[in-house]
Amino acid sequence: MLNGRTQRLALLAMTLFAVIITLFAGPALAQVRATNRLIIKHDYGGSIGQRQHELRSLRRERKRVEIHGTCNSACTMYLGLPTVCVSPSASFGFHGPKGVNGPLPPDAFEHWSRVMSQGLPPSLERWFMQQARYVRSGFLRISGKQLINMGYARC
């Protein structure tokens, strides 16, 4: 048990610590938020549902997503984020949604195609819905340079 003088000194120390943190750490904390980003170098895809969940979090956090390397399959869903930028040397591989055990039923194919194209600029969404989503093996490729020419921010 602390005596009265020790308690007052501890309280004073905590108060001074709080003031120091407020004065000096504020800019440092702002810098951490400013550099709050996700950097993609080699992402070969994965589950559309899991990626959709991740995108919701990234939107909520307003986290910047920088794509610098290979981005295939479900990774291309990052292109629907307002905070994404692409490197000219990045490579994007598009294909349509697939089931674990083969082709999806038509209604599921339509649903997941729309999920994959959500947030894309109209011209890219149109291209995806008319062509890329029908690719069953391999990819249709677009370079980061092509996407920058379509209006995406350059990293």
Short mmCIF file of C-alpha atoms in Angstrom, two decimals:
data_model
loop_
_atom_site.label_atom_id
_atom_site.label_comp_id
_atom_site.label_asym_id
_atom_site.label_seq_id
_atom_site.Cartn_x
_atom_site.Cartn_y
_atom_site.Cartn_z
CA MET A 1 0.00 0.00 0.00
CA LEU A 2 1.31 3.43 -1.01
CA ASN A 3 1.40 6.36 1.40
CA GLY A 4 -0.17 9.71 0.48
CA ARG A 5 3.06 11.32 -0.75
CA THR A 6 3.93 8.34 -2.97
CA GLN A 7 0.41 8.29 -4.43
CA ARG A 8 0.63 12.00 -5.26
CA LEU A 9 4.04 11.53 -6.92
CA ALA A 10 2.70 8.57 -8.94
CA LEU A 11 -0.31 10.64 -10.04
CA LEU A 12 1.96 13.55 -10.99
CA ALA A 13 4.22 11.22 -12.98
CA MET A 14 1.23 9.74 -14.85
CA THR A 15 -0.10 13.24 -15.60
CA LEU A 16 3.28 14.40 -16.92
CA PHE A 17 3.53 11.24 -19.01
CA ALA A 18 0.08 11.93 -20.51
CA VAL A 19 1.07 15.52 -21.33
CA ILE A 20 4.33 14.39 -22.96
CA ILE A 21 2.49 11.77 -25.03
CA THR A 22 -0.07 14.35 -26.13
CA LEU A 23 2.56 16.95 -27.09
CA PHE A 24 5.13 14.75 -28.75
CA ALA A 25 3.45 11.53 -29.80
CA GLY A 26 0.51 13.22 -31.53
CA PRO A 27 2.52 13.94 -34.71
CA ALA A 28 4.10 10.48 -34.53
CA LEU A 29 0.69 8.85 -34.26
CA ALA A 30 -0.53 10.91 -37.21
CA GLN A 31 2.48 9.67 -39.19
CA VAL A 32 1.58 6.06 -38.39
CA ARG A 33 -1.94 6.69 -39.69
CA ALA A 34 -0.57 8.44 -42.77
CA THR A 35 1.59 5.42 -43.60
CA ASN A 36 -1.18 2.96 -42.81
CA ARG A 37 -1.01 0.94 -46.01
CA LEU A 38 -1.08 -2.51 -47.47
CA ILE A 39 1.59 -3.29 -50.05
CA ILE A 40 0.89 -6.06 -52.56
CA LYS A 41 3.87 -7.67 -54.29
CA HIS A 42 2.84 -11.28 -54.99
CA ASP A 43 -0.83 -12.10 -54.50
CA TYR A 44 -2.14 -15.01 -56.53
CA GLY A 45 -5.76 -14.81 -55.40
CA GLY A 46 -7.86 -16.89 -53.07
CA SER A 47 -11.41 -17.01 -51.83
CA ILE A 48 -13.68 -14.28 -53.21
CA GLY A 49 -15.75 -14.32 -50.00
CA GLN A 50 -12.69 -13.88 -47.79
CA ARG A 51 -11.36 -11.12 -50.03
CA GLN A 52 -14.74 -9.38 -49.91
CA HIS A 53 -14.54 -9.42 -46.09
CA GLU A 54 -11.00 -8.00 -46.21
CA LEU A 55 -12.11 -5.24 -48.60
CA ARG A 56 -14.85 -4.18 -46.19
CA SER A 57 -12.22 -3.77 -43.46
CA LEU A 58 -9.88 -1.85 -45.76
CA ARG A 59 -12.72 0.50 -46.78
CA ARG A 60 -13.70 1.07 -43.16
CA GLU A 61 -10.07 1.75 -42.16
CA ARG A 62 -9.43 3.84 -45.30
CA LYS A 63 -6.18 1.93 -45.65
CA ARG A 64 -4.15 2.71 -48.76
CA VAL A 65 -3.47 -0.31 -50.96
CA GLU A 66 -0.39 -0.22 -53.18
CA ILE A 67 -0.03 -2.89 -55.85
CA HIS A 68 3.55 -3.26 -57.07
CA GLY A 69 3.85 -6.82 -58.35
CA THR A 70 1.70 -9.75 -59.39
CA CYS A 71 -2.00 -9.50 -58.58
CA ASN A 72 -4.12 -12.36 -59.89
CA SER A 73 -7.66 -13.63 -59.47
CA ALA A 74 -9.35 -12.37 -56.27
CA CYS A 75 -6.45 -9.93 -55.75
CA THR A 76 -7.85 -7.85 -58.63
CA MET A 77 -10.77 -7.00 -56.34
CA TYR A 78 -8.45 -4.45 -54.66
CA LEU A 79 -8.92 -2.37 -57.82
CA GLY A 80 -12.43 -1.58 -56.58
CA LEU A 81 -11.08 0.34 -53.59
CA PRO A 82 -10.97 4.14 -53.69
CA THR A 83 -7.59 4.07 -51.90
CA VAL A 84 -5.72 1.85 -54.38
CA CYS A 85 -2.72 2.80 -56.49
CA VAL A 86 -0.79 0.68 -58.97
CA SER A 87 2.80 0.55 -60.11
CA PRO A 88 3.33 0.69 -63.88
CA SER A 89 5.25 -2.59 -63.66
CA ALA A 90 2.47 -4.43 -61.80
CA SER A 91 0.70 -7.29 -63.57
CA PHE A 92 -2.97 -8.14 -63.13
CA GLY A 93 -4.48 -11.50 -64.05
CA PHE A 94 -8.27 -11.68 -64.44
CA HIS A 95 -10.58 -14.67 -64.71
CA GLY A 96 -14.12 -15.44 -63.66
CA PRO A 97 -15.37 -16.95 -60.42
CA LYS A 98 -14.90 -20.68 -60.00
CA GLY A 99 -16.41 -23.27 -57.74
CA VAL A 100 -14.26 -25.54 -55.61
CA ASN A 101 -15.47 -28.57 -57.55
CA GLY A 102 -15.94 -27.07 -61.01
CA PRO A 103 -18.20 -24.49 -62.65
CA LEU A 104 -20.68 -22.55 -60.58
CA PRO A 105 -24.44 -22.69 -61.20
CA PRO A 106 -25.54 -19.73 -63.37
CA ASP A 107 -27.05 -17.69 -60.51
CA ALA A 108 -23.94 -18.13 -58.33
CA PHE A 109 -21.68 -17.32 -61.30
CA GLU A 110 -23.61 -14.09 -61.86
CA HIS A 111 -23.53 -13.16 -58.18
CA TRP A 112 -19.80 -13.75 -57.71
CA SER A 113 -18.98 -12.03 -61.01
CA ARG A 114 -20.74 -8.92 -59.70
CA VAL A 115 -18.88 -9.20 -56.38
CA MET A 116 -15.55 -9.43 -58.22
CA SER A 117 -16.30 -6.37 -60.36
CA GLN A 118 -17.76 -4.23 -57.56
CA GLY A 119 -16.27 -0.75 -57.48
CA LEU A 120 -14.30 -1.08 -60.73
CA PRO A 121 -14.43 1.92 -63.06
CA PRO A 122 -17.18 1.46 -65.68
CA SER A 123 -14.85 0.58 -68.57
CA LEU A 124 -12.96 -2.05 -66.57
CA GLU A 125 -16.17 -3.43 -65.09
CA ARG A 126 -17.70 -3.72 -68.56
CA TRP A 127 -14.58 -5.51 -69.87
CA PHE A 128 -14.61 -7.88 -66.91
CA MET A 129 -18.32 -8.69 -67.25
CA GLN A 130 -18.15 -9.11 -71.05
CA GLN A 131 -14.85 -10.98 -71.34
CA ALA A 132 -12.66 -11.74 -68.33
CA ARG A 133 -15.27 -13.46 -66.21
CA TYR A 134 -15.69 -16.15 -68.87
CA VAL A 135 -12.02 -17.18 -68.64
CA ARG A 136 -11.98 -20.61 -66.94
CA SER A 137 -8.25 -21.41 -67.06
CA GLY A 138 -5.35 -19.01 -67.16
CA PHE A 139 -5.79 -15.25 -67.07
CA LEU A 140 -6.46 -12.22 -69.18
CA ARG A 141 -3.63 -9.86 -68.30
CA ILE A 142 -3.54 -6.10 -67.87
CA SER A 143 -0.44 -4.16 -66.86
CA GLY A 144 -0.27 -1.49 -64.21
CA LYS A 145 0.69 0.94 -66.96
CA GLN A 146 -2.57 0.17 -68.79
CA LEU A 147 -4.58 0.71 -65.59
CA ILE A 148 -2.82 4.02 -64.94
CA ASN A 149 -3.78 5.07 -68.47
CA MET A 150 -7.38 4.17 -67.55
CA GLY A 151 -7.23 6.58 -64.59
CA TYR A 152 -5.85 4.57 -61.67
CA ALA A 153 -3.46 6.37 -59.34
CA ARG A 154 0.21 5.61 -59.85
CA CYS A 155 2.24 4.45 -56.82
#
